[in-house]
mmCIF file of C-alpha atoms in Angstrom:
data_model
loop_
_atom_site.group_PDB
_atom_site.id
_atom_site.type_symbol
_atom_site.label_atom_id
_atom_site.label_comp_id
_atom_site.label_asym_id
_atom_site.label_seq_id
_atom_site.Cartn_x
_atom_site.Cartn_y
_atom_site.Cartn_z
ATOM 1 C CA UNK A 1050 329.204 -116.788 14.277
ATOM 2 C CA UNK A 1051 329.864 -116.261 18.183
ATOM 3 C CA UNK A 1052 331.912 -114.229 20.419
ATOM 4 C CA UNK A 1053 334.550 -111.671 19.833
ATOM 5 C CA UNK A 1054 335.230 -109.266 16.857
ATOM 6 C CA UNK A 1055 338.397 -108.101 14.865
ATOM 7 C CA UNK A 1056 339.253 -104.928 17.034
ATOM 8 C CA UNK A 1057 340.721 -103.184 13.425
ATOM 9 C CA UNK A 1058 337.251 -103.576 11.743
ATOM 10 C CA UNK A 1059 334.729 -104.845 13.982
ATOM 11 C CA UNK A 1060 334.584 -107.882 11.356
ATOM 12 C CA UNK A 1061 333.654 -110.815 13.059
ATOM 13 C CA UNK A 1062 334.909 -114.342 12.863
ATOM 14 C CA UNK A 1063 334.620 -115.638 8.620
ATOM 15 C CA UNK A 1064 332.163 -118.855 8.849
ATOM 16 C CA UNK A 1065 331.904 -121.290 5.568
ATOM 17 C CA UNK A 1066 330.413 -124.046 4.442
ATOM 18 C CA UNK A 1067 332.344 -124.666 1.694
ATOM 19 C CA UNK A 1068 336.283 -125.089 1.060
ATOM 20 C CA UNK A 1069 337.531 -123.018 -1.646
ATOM 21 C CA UNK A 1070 341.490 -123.287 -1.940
ATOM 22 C CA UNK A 1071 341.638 -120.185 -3.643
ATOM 23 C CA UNK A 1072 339.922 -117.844 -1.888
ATOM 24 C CA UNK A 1073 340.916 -119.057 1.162
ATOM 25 C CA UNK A 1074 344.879 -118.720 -0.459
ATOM 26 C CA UNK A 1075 344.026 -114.963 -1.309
ATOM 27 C CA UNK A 1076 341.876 -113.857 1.661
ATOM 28 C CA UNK A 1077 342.520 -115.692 4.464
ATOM 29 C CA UNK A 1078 346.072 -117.435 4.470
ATOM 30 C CA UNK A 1079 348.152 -116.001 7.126
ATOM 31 C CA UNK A 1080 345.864 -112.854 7.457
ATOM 32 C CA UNK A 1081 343.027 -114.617 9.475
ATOM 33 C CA UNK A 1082 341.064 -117.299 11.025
ATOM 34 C CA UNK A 1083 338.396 -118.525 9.211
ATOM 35 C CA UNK A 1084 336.047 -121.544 10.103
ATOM 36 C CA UNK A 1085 334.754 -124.378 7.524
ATOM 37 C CA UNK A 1086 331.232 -125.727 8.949
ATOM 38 C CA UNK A 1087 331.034 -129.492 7.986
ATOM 39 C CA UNK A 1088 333.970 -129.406 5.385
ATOM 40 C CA UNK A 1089 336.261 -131.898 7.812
ATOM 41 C CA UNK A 1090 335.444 -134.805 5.251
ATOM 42 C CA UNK A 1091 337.878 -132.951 3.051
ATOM 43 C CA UNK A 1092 341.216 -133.211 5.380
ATOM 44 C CA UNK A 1093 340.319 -136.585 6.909
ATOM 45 C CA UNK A 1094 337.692 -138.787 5.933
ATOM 46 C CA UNK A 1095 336.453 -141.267 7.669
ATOM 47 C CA UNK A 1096 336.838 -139.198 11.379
ATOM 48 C CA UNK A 1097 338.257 -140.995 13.720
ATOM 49 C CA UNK A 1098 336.282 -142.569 16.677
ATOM 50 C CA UNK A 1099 336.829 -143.171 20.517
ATOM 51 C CA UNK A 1100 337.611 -146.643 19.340
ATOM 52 C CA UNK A 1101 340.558 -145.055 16.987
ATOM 53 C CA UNK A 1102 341.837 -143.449 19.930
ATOM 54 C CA UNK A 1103 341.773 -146.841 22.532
ATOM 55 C CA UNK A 1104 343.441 -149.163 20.167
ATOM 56 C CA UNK A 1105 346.174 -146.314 19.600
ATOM 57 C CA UNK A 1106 346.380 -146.171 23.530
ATOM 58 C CA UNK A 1107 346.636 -149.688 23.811
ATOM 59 C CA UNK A 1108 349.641 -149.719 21.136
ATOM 60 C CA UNK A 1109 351.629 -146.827 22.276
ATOM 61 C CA UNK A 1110 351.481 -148.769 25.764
ATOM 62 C CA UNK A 1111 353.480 -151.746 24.415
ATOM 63 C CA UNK A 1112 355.349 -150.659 21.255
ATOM 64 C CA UNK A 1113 357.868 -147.607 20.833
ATOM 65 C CA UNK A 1114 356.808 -144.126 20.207
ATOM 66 C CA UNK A 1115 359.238 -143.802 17.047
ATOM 67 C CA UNK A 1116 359.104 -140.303 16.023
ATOM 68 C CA UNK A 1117 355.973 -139.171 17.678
ATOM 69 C CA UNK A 1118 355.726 -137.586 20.589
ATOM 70 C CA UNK A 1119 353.235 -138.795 23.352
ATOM 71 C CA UNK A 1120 352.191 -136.340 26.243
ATOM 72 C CA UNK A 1121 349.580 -137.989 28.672
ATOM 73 C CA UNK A 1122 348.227 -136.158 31.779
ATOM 74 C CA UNK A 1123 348.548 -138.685 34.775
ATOM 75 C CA UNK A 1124 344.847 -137.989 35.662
ATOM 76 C CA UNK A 1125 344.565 -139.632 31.945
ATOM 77 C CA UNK A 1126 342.019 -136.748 30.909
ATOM 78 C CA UNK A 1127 344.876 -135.277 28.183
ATOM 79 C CA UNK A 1128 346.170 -137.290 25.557
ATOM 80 C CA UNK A 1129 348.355 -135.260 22.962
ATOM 81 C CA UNK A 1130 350.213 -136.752 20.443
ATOM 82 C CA UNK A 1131 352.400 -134.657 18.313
ATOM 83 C CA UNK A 1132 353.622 -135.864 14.990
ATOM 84 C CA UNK A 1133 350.581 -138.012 15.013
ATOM 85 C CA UNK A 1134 350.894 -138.843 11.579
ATOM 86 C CA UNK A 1135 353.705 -141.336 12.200
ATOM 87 C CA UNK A 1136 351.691 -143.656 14.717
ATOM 88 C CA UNK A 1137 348.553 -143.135 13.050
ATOM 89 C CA UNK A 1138 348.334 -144.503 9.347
ATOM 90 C CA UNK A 1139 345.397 -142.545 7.683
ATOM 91 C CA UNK A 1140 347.312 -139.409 9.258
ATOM 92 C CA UNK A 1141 349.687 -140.298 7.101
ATOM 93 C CA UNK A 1142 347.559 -140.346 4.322
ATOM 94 C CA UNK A 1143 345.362 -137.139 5.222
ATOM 95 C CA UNK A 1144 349.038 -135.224 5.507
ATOM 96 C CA UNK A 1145 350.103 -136.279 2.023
ATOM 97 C CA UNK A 1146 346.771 -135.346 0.290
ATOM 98 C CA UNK A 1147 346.710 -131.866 2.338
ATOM 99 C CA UNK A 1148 349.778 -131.114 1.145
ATOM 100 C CA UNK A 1149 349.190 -131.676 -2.572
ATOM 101 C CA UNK A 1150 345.438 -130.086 -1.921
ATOM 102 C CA UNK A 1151 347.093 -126.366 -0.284
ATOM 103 C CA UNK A 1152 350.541 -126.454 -2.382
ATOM 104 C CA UNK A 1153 352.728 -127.395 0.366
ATOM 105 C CA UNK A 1154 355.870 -129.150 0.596
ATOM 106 C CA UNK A 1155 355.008 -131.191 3.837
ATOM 107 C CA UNK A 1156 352.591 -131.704 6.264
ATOM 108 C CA UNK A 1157 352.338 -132.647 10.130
ATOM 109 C CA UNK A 1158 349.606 -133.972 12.237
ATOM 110 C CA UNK A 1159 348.741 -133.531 16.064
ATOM 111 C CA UNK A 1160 346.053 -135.322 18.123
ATOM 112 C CA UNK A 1161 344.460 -133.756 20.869
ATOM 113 C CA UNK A 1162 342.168 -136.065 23.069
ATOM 114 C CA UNK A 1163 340.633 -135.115 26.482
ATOM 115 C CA UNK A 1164 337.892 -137.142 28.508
ATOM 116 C CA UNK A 1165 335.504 -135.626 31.531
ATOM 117 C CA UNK A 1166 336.107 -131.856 30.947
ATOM 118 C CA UNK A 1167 339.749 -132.009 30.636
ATOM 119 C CA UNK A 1168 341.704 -128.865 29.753
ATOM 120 C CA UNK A 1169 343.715 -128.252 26.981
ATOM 121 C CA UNK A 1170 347.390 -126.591 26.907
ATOM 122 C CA UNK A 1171 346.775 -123.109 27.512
ATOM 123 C CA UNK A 1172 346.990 -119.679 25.184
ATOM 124 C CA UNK A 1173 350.127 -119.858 22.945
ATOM 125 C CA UNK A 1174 350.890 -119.568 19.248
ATOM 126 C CA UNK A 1175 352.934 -121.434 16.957
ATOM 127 C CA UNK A 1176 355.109 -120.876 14.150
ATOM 128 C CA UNK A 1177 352.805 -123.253 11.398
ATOM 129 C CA UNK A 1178 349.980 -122.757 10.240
ATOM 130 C CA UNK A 1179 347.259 -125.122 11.716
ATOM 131 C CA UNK A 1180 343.938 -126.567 10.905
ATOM 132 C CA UNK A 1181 341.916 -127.674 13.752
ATOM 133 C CA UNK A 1182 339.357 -130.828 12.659
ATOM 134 C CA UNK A 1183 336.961 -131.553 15.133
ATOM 135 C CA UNK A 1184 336.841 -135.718 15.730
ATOM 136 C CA UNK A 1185 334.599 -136.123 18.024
ATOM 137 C CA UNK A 1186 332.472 -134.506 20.705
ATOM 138 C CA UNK A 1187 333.420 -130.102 20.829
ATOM 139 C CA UNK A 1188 335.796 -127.722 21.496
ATOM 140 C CA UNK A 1189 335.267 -123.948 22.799
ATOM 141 C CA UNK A 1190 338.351 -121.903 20.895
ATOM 142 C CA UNK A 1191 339.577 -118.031 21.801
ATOM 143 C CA UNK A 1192 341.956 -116.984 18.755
ATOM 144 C CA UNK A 1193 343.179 -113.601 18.276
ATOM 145 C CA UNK A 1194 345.073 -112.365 14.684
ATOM 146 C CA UNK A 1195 349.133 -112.395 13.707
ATOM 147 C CA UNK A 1196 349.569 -109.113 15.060
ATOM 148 C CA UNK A 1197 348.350 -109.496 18.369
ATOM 149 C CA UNK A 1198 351.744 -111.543 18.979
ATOM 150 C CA UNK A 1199 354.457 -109.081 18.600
ATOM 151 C CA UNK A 1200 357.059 -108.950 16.126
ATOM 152 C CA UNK A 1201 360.011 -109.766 18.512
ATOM 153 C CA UNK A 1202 358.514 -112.761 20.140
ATOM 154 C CA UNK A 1203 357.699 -113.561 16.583
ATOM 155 C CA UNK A 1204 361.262 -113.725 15.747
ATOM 156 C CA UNK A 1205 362.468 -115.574 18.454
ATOM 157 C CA UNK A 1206 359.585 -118.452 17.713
ATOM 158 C CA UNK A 1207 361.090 -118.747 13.933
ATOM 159 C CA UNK A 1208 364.840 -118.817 15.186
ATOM 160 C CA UNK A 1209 363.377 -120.780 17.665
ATOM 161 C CA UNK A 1210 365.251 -118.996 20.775
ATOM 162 C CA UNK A 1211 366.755 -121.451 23.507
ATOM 163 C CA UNK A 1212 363.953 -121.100 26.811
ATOM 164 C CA UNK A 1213 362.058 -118.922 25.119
ATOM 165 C CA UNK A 1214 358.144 -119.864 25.573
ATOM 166 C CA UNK A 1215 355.544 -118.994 23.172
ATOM 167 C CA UNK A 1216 352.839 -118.260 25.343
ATOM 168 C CA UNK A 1217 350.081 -116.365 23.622
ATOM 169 C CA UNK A 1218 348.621 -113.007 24.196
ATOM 170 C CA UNK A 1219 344.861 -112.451 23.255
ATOM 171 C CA UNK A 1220 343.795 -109.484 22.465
ATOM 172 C CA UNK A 1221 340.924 -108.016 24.996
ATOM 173 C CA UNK A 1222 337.836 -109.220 22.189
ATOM 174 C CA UNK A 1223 338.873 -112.230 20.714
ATOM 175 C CA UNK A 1224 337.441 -114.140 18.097
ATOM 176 C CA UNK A 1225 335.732 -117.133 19.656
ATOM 177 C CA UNK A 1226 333.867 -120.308 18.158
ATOM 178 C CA UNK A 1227 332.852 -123.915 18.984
ATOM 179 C CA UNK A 1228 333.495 -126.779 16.745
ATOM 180 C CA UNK A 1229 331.266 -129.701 16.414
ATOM 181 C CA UNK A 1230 332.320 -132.499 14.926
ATOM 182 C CA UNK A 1231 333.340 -131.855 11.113
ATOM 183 C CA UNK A 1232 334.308 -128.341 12.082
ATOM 184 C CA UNK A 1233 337.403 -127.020 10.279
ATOM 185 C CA UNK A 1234 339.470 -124.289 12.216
ATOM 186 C CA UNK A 1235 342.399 -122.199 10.721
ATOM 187 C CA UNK A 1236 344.805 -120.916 13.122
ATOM 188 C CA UNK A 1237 347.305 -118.457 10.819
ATOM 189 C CA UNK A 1238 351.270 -118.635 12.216
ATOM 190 C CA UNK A 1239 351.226 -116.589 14.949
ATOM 191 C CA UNK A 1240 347.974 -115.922 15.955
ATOM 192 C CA UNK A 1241 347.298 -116.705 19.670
ATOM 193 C CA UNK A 1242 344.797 -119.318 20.396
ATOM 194 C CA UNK A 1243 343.692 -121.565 23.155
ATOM 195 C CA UNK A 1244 341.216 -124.083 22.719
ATOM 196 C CA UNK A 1245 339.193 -125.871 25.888
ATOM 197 C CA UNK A 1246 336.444 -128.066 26.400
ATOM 198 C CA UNK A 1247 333.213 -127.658 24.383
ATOM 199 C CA UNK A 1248 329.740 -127.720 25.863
ATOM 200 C CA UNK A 1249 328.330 -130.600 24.122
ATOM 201 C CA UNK A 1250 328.505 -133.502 25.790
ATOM 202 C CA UNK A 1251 330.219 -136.588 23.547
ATOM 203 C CA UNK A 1252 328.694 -140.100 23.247
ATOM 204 C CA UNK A 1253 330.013 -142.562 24.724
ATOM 205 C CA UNK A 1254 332.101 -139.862 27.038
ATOM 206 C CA UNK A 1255 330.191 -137.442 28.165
ATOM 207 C CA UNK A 1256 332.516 -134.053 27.580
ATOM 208 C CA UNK A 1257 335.530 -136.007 25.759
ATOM 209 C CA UNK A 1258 336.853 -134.170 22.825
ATOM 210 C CA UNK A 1259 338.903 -135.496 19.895
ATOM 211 C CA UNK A 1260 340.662 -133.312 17.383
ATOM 212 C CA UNK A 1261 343.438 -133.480 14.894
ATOM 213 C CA UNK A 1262 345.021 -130.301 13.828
ATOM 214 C CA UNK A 1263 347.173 -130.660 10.516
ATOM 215 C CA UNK A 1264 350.020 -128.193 9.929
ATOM 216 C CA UNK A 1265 352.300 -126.303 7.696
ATOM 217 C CA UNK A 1266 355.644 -125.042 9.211
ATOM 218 C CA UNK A 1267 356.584 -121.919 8.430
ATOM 219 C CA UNK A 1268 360.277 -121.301 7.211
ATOM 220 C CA UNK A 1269 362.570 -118.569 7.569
ATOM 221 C CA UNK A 1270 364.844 -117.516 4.774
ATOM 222 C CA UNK A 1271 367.825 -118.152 6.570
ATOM 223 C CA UNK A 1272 366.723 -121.407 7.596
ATOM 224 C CA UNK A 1273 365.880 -121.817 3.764
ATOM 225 C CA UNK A 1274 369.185 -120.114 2.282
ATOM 226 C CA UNK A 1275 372.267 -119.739 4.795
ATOM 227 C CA UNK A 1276 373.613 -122.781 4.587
ATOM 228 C CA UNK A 1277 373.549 -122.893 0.797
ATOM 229 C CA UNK A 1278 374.798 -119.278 0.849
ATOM 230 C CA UNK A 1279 377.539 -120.219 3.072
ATOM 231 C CA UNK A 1280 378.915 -122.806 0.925
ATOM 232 C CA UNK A 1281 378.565 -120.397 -2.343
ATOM 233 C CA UNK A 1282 380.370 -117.903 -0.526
ATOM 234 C CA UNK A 1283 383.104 -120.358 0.656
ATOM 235 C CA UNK A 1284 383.976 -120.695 -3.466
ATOM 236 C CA UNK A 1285 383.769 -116.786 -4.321
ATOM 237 C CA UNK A 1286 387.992 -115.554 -3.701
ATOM 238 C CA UNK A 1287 386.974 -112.344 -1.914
ATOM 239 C CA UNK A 1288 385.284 -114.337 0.928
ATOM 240 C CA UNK A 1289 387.982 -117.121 1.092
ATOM 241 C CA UNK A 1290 391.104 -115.034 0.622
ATOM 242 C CA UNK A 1291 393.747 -113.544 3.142
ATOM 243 C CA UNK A 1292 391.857 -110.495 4.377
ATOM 244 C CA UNK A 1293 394.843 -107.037 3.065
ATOM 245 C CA UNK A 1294 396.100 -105.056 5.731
ATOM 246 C CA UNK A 1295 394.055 -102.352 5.119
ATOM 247 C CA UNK A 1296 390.641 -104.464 5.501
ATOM 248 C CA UNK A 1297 388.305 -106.050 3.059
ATOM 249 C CA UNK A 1298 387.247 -103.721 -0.220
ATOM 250 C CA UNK A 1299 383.272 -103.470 0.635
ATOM 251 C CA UNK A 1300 382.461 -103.015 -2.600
ATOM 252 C CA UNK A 1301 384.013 -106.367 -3.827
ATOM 253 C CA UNK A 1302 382.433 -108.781 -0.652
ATOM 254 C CA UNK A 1303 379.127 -107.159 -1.257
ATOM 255 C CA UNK A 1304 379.012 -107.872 -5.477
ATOM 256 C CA UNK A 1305 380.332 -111.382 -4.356
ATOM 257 C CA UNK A 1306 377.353 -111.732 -1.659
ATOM 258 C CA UNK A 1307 375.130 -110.480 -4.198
ATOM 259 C CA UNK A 1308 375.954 -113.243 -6.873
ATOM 260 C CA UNK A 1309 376.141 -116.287 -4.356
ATOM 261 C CA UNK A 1310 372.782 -115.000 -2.882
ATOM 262 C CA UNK A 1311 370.836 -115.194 -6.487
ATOM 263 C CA UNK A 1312 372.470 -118.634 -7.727
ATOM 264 C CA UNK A 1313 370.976 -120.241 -4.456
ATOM 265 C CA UNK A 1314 367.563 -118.317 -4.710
ATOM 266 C CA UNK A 1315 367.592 -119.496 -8.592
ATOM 267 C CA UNK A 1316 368.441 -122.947 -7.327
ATOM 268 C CA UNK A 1317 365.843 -123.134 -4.292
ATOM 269 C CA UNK A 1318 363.185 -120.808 -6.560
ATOM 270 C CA UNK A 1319 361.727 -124.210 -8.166
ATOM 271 C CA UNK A 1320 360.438 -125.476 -4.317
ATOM 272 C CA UNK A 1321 359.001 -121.998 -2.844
ATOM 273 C CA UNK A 1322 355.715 -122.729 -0.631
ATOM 274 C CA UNK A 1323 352.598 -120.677 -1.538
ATOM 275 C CA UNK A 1324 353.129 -117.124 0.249
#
């Protein structure tokens, strides 16, 4: 373990060599980083090479995008591909089996490639949780805890508030760690992070870095429920009816709210993501 320390315990930064679903599910998700030394084999397998990453070059130069998205720096030291997993078959693949492996109900993929000590996109968090795989050569990471993002910019990253930007905010010691390649990283939803150029030099590019970092969105309720609420309470009569003169009877909305709120939990209950 290197660097920084959890500033609520002094604990420093969990290191494993072995991937237990389980305990990670009971100790770790969305409470803390943890790292997984030599377990990337077991979220994609084989790693991809500097090869992987030309040829994909090469193709996203003369066929369209689709639904990935391609960010290139024009230096050409920064490749990032989001929704990797659509350009990139064995993505794909690795998203599909991570998803049945952790319980989820999907699964994304990102690449992140940089060449000759290029820098990556700065300290921000997200509103997934992510696991960093290191590819190929290293990458130096800073990552702070949930809680060191507050709970209003934490809100406006899950209703996912027009030009708001979710830069992060380490705390003063943060957790910090260098992945080699088959390092596993988890970044838990909302935790600041910033990752930058490892150390080790990478054969045949001295400094390059490739990663992939799989991820689980998180969802609201109302993202989950309010449009299925909306259209139960279109059918209950004291939410559809000519409001009396005297205004709505409380007591009747809210028992009407109440029963069109448990038929579409009941209804969505069967799907529910691990929690």
């Amino acid at each position: 373990m290197t660097g920084g320390s959890d500033p609520k315990t002094g604990a420093g930064l969990v290191e494993s060599r072995e991937l237990d679903v389980g305990l990670f599910h009971r100790d770790f998700w969305r409470r803390r980083p943890v790292v997984w030394r030599g377990c990337g084999d077991a979220f994609l397998s084989p790693a991809l090479d500097w090869s992987d990453v030309d040829a994909l070059e090469r193709r996203l130069a003369q066929e369209p995008q689709g639904r990935a998205d391609v960010h290139r720096r024009e230096d050409g030291q920064v490749l990032f591909v989001n929704q990797a997993q659509h350009v990139l078959p064995e993505l794909a693949d690795a998203c599909k089996a991570l998803a049945g492996l952790f319980g989820w109900e999907h699964c994304t993929a990102d690449l992140s490639v940089t060449r000759g000590g290029g820098a990556g996109i700065g300290c921000h968090f997200d509103h997934s949780d992510n696991f960093v795989v290191q590819q190929r050569g290293s990458k130096h990471w800073r990552v702070g805890l949930p809680e060191h993002t507050s709970k209003e910019r934490q809100r406006k990253r899950m209703l996912e508030t027009k030009g708001f930007v979710p830069a992060g905010r380490l705390p003063g010691a943060p957790f910090e760690v260098e992945l080699m390649p088959g390092d596993v990283l988890y970044l838990p939803v909302f935790a600041p992070h910033e990752g930058t150029q490892g150390t080790e030099a990478a054969s045949p590019r001295e400094g390059g870095s490739v990663s992939v970092s799989f991820s689980y969105n998180a969802e609201s309720a109302l993202n989950r429920y309010l449009r299925p609420l909306l259209r139960r309470l279109s059918e209950e009569e004291a939410w559809w009816e000519p409001l009396p003169h005297g205004g709505p009877d409380p007591d009747r909305l809210e028992a009407a709210l109440v029963r069109a709120l448990r038929a579409v939990s009941r209804e969505s209950a069967g799907g529910q993501p691990c929690a």
